[in-house]
Every structure is written in structure tokens, then in C-alpha cells.
CSV table of C-alpha atoms in Angstrom, one decimal:
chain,number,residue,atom,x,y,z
A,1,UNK,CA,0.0,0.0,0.0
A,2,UNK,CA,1.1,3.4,-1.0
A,3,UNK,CA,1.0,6.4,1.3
A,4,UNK,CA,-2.6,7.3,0.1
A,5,UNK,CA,-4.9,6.4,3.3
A,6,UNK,CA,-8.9,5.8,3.7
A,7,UNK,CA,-10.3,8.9,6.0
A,8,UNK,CA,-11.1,6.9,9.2
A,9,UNK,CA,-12.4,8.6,11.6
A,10,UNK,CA,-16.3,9.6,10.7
A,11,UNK,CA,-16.0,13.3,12.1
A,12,UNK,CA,-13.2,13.6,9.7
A,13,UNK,CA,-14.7,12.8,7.1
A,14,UNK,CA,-17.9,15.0,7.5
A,15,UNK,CA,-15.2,17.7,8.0
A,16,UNK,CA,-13.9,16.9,4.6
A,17,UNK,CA,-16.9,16.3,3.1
A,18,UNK,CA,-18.9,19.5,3.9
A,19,UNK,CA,-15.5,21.7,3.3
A,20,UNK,CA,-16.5,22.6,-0.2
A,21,UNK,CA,-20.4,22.6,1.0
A,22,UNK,CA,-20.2,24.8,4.0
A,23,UNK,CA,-16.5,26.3,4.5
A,24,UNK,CA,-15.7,26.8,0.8
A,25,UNK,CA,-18.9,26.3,-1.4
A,26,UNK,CA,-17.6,25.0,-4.6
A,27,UNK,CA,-20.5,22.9,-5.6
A,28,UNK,CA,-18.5,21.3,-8.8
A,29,UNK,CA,-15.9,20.4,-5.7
A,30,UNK,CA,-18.6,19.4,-3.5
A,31,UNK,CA,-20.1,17.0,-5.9
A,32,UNK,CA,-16.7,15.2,-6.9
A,33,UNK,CA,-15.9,14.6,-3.9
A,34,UNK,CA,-19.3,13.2,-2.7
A,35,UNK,CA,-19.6,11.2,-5.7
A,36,UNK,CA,-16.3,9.4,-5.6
A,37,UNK,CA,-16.7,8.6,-1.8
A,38,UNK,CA,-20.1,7.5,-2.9
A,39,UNK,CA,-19.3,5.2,-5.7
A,40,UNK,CA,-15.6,4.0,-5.1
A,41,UNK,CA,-14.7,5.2,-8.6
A,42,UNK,CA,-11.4,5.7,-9.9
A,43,UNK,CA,-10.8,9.3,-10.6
A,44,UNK,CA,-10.2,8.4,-14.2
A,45,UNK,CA,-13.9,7.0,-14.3
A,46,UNK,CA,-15.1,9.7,-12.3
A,47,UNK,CA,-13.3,12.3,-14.4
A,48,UNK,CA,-15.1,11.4,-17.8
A,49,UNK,CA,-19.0,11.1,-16.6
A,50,UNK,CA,-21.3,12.8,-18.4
A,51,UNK,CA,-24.9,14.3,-17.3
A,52,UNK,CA,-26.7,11.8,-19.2
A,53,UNK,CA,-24.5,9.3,-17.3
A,54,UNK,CA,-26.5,10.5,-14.1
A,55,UNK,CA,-29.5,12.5,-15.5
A,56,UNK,CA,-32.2,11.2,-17.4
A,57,UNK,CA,-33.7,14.6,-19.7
A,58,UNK,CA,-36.5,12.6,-20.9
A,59,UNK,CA,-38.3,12.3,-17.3
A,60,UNK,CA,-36.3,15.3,-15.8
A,61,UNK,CA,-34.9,13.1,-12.8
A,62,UNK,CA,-31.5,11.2,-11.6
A,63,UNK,CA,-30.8,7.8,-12.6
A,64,UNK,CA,-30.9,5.3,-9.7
A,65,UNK,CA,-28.1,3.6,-11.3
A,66,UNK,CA,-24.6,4.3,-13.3
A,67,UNK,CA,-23.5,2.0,-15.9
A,68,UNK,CA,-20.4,2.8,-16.8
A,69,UNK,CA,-17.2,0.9,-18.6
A,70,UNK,CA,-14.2,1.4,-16.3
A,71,UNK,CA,-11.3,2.8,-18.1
A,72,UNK,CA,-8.6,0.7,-15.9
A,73,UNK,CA,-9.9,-2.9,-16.3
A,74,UNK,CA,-12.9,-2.4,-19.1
A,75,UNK,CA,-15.0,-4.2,-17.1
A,76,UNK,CA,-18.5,-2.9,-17.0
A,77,UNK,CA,-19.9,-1.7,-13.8
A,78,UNK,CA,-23.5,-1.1,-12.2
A,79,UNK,CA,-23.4,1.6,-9.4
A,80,UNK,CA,-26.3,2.6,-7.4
A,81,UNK,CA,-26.4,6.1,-7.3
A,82,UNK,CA,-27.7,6.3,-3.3
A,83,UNK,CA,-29.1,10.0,-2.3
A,84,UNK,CA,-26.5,11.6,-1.0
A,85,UNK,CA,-24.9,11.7,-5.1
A,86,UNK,CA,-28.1,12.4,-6.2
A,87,UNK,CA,-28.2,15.2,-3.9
A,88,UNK,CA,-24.4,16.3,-4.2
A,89,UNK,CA,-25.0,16.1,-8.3
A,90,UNK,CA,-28.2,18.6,-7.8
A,91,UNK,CA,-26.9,21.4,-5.8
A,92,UNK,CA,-24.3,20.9,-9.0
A,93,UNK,CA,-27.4,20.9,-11.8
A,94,UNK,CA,-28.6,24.0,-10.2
A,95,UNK,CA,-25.3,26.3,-10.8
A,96,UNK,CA,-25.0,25.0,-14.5
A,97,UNK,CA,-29.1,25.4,-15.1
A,98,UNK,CA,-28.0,25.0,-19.1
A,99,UNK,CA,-26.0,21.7,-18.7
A,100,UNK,CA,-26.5,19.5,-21.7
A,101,UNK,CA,-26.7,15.5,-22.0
A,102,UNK,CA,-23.0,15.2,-23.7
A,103,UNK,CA,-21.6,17.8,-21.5
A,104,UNK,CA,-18.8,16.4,-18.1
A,105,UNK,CA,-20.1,16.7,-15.0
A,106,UNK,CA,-16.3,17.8,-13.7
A,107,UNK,CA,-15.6,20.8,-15.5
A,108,UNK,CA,-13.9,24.0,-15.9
A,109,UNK,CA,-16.8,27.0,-15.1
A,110,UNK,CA,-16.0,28.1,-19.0
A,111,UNK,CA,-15.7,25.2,-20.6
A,112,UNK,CA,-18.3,22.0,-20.4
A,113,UNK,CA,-17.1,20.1,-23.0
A,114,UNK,CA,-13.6,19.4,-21.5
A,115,UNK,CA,-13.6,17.6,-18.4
A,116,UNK,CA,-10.7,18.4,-15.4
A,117,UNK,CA,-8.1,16.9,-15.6
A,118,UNK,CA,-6.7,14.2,-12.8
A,119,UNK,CA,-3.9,16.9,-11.5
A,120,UNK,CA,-6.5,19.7,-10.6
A,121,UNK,CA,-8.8,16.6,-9.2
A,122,UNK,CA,-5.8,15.8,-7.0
A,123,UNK,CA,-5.4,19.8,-5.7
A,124,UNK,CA,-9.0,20.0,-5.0
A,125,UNK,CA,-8.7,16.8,-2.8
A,126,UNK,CA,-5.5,18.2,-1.7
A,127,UNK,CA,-7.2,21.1,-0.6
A,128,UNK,CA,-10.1,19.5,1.4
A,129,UNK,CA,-7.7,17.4,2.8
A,130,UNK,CA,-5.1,20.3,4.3
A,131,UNK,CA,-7.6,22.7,5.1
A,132,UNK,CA,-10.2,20.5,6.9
A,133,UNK,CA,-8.0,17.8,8.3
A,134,UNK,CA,-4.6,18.7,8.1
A,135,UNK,CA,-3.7,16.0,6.4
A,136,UNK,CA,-1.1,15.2,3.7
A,137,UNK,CA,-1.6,11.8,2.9
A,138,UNK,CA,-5.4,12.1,1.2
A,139,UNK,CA,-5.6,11.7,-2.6
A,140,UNK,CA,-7.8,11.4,-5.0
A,141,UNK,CA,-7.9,7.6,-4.4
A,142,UNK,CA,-8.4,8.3,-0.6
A,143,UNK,CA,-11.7,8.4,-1.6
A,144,UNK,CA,-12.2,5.0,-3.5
A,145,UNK,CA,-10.4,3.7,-0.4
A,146,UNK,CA,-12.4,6.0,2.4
A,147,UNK,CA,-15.6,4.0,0.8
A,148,UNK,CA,-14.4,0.2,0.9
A,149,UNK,CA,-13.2,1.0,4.3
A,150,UNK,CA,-16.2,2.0,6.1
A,151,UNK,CA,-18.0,-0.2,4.2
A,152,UNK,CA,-15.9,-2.7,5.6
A,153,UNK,CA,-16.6,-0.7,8.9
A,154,UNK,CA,-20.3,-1.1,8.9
A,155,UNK,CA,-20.1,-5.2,8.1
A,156,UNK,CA,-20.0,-5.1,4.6
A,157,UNK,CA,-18.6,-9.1,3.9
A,158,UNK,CA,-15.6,-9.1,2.6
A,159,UNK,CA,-16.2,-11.0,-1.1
A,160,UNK,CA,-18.5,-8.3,-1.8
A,161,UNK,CA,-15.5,-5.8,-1.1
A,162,UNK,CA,-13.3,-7.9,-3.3
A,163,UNK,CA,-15.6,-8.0,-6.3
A,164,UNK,CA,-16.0,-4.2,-5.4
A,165,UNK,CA,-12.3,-3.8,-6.1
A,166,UNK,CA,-11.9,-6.5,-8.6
A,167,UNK,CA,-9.4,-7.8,-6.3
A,168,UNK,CA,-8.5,-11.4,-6.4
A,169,UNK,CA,-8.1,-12.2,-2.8
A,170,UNK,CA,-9.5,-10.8,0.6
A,171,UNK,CA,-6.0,-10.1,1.8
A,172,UNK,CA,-5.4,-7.8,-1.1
A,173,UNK,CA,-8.6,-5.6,0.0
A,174,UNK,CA,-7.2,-6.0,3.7
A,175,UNK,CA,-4.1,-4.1,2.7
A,176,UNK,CA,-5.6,-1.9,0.1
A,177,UNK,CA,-8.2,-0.5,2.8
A,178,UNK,CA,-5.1,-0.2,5.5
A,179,UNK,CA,-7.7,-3.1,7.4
A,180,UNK,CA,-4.7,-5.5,8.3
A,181,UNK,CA,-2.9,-3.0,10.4
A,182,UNK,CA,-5.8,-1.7,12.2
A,183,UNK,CA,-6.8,-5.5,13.1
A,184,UNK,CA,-3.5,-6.0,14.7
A,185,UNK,CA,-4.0,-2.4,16.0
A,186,UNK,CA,-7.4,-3.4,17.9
A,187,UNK,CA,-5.3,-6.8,19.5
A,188,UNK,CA,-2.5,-4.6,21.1
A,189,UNK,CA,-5.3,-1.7,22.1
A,190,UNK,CA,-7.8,-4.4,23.6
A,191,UNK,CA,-5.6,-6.6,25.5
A,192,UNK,CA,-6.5,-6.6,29.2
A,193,UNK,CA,-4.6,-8.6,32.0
A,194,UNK,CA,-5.8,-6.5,34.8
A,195,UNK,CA,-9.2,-7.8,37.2
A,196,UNK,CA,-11.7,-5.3,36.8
């Protein structure tokens, strides 16, 4: 495992994910971040959705699901879109009132038809990151990571994490979550040869 780390702690994370809500409104920043937390997405993948990836313009709503064809492994992949992106991606929808079908989501203010690229994804990130936690070690792929791990957090079993990931074995999303060090974190922490 690299040096890029899940966001553990909950209150962390709301402080990172309300920074470009509440302390910095950016709703374009607001939403990328939400929706990569919310879908475990590779910032590649995230980069290049479009509004009719998410918005369906003939019945004016969101789509319960993304389908989209990861650009890593080419696999397809079904994502349910839960409220919290739907939400995210509408305070979005309401800046950019004139957002077409073909147009990216993640986007320069002046330009729709290009989407950002991954080294201003990484500074927004960056930004949240330093400025709500004071952290260094949160990237873009904190956030694919941040998901799988409080998934794993809240009893998610852990095949469904590895077919998540597309990983081929359990101990690969142990160490890819930073799981396996806080397990033998919990057996030092817990230990108790005292009477109570």
C-alpha cells in the first residue's frame, strides 16, 4: 500500500466532506468529492461522466443507477447512485441550469465540453484534505479507499468488497483499505490482564 490512506475517523470525514459545502462552497468540488466517496470510482472514471450518465432529460430526474465501462480494467460496472450523489450532483445541476446531455459533469466553469483533468482533481482533494484535516496523505484515491473501508466498517462481507475492487483475494482488499494494520491495531489496544 502506498502512502494514500482511507479517511477513518467519521468526524473527519464529514469535515472533509462539507468543506466545499459549508466552509468553501464550490458545488462542482462538493459534488466530486461526494460522488467518488459514494461510488468507489477511480478518478479516471469519475473524471469522464457525463450528465446523461446521471440524469435522465427525458423524465427530468436522476438515474438510480450508473453504468459505466471502467477505463482501468474495461469491465462494466452497475453503481447505485444512493441520495446523498443524487443530492451532491443537484446542488451541481442548479449552478449550470444550461447543462447538456453530452456535457462532463467535472468541468472548468468556461468550458463544459472538457472535463478536469486528474492533477486539478488531485489539488481540489489536496485542498479539502489540508484545510479540513490537516492532512497530507489524502488523494484522490483516498476516496475509492475511504468508501471500501467504512464499508468494511459497517459489516460489509468481505467477497463483496473484493468483487468491489476487482481484487483477487481478501488479503489484497485488507491491505488496500489499510484493514490489516488496524486488526492488529485493535489486538494490542484491547488486551487486558488487569481484574476489573
Amino acid at each position: 500500500m502506498g502512502t494514500t490512506q482511507p479517511i477513518r475517523e467519521k468526524e473527519s470525514l464529514e469535515r472533509f466532506m462539507n468543506y466545499y459545502l459549508t466552509t468553501h462552497p464550490v458545488p462542482r468540488n462538493y459534488a466530486l468529492i461526494t460522488l467518488g466517496l459514494h461510488t468507489a470510482l477511480r478518478i479516471s472514471d469519475l473524471l469522464l461522466l457525463r450528465w446523461i450518465d446521471v440524469y435522465d432529460f427525458e423524465r427530468n430526474c436522476y438515474r438510480n443507477h450508473l453504468f459505466i465501462h471502467e477505463k482501468k480494467t474495461g469491465k462494466k460496472n452497475i453503481i447505485a447512485l444512493n441520495e446523498h450523489a443524487r443530492n451532491a450532483l443537484d446542488t451541481l445541476k442548479k449552478e449550470r441550469q444550461d447543462a447538456a446531455p453530452t456535457d462532463y459533469i467535472f468541468t472548468k466553469n468556461t468550458d463544459y465540453t472538457t472535463p478536469l483533468c486528474r492533477s486539478q482533481a488531485f489539488r481540489i482533494v489536496k485542498r479539502a484534505a489540508e484545510e479540513s484535516l490537516h492532512e497530507t496523505h489524502i488523494s484522490c484515491h483516498s476516496l475509492r479507499k475511504t468508501f471500501g473501508y467504512h464499508a468494511w466498517k459497517q459489516g460489509t462481507p468481505p467477497a463483496l468488497l473484493m468483487d468491489i475492487y476487482n481484487h483477487s483475494s481478501y488479503k489484497v482488499t485488507k491491505k488496500y483499505l489499510g484493514i490489516e494494520q488496524d486488526e492488529r491495531d485493535s489486538v494490542f489496544m484491547e488486551i487486558d490482564f488487569y481484574k476489573k
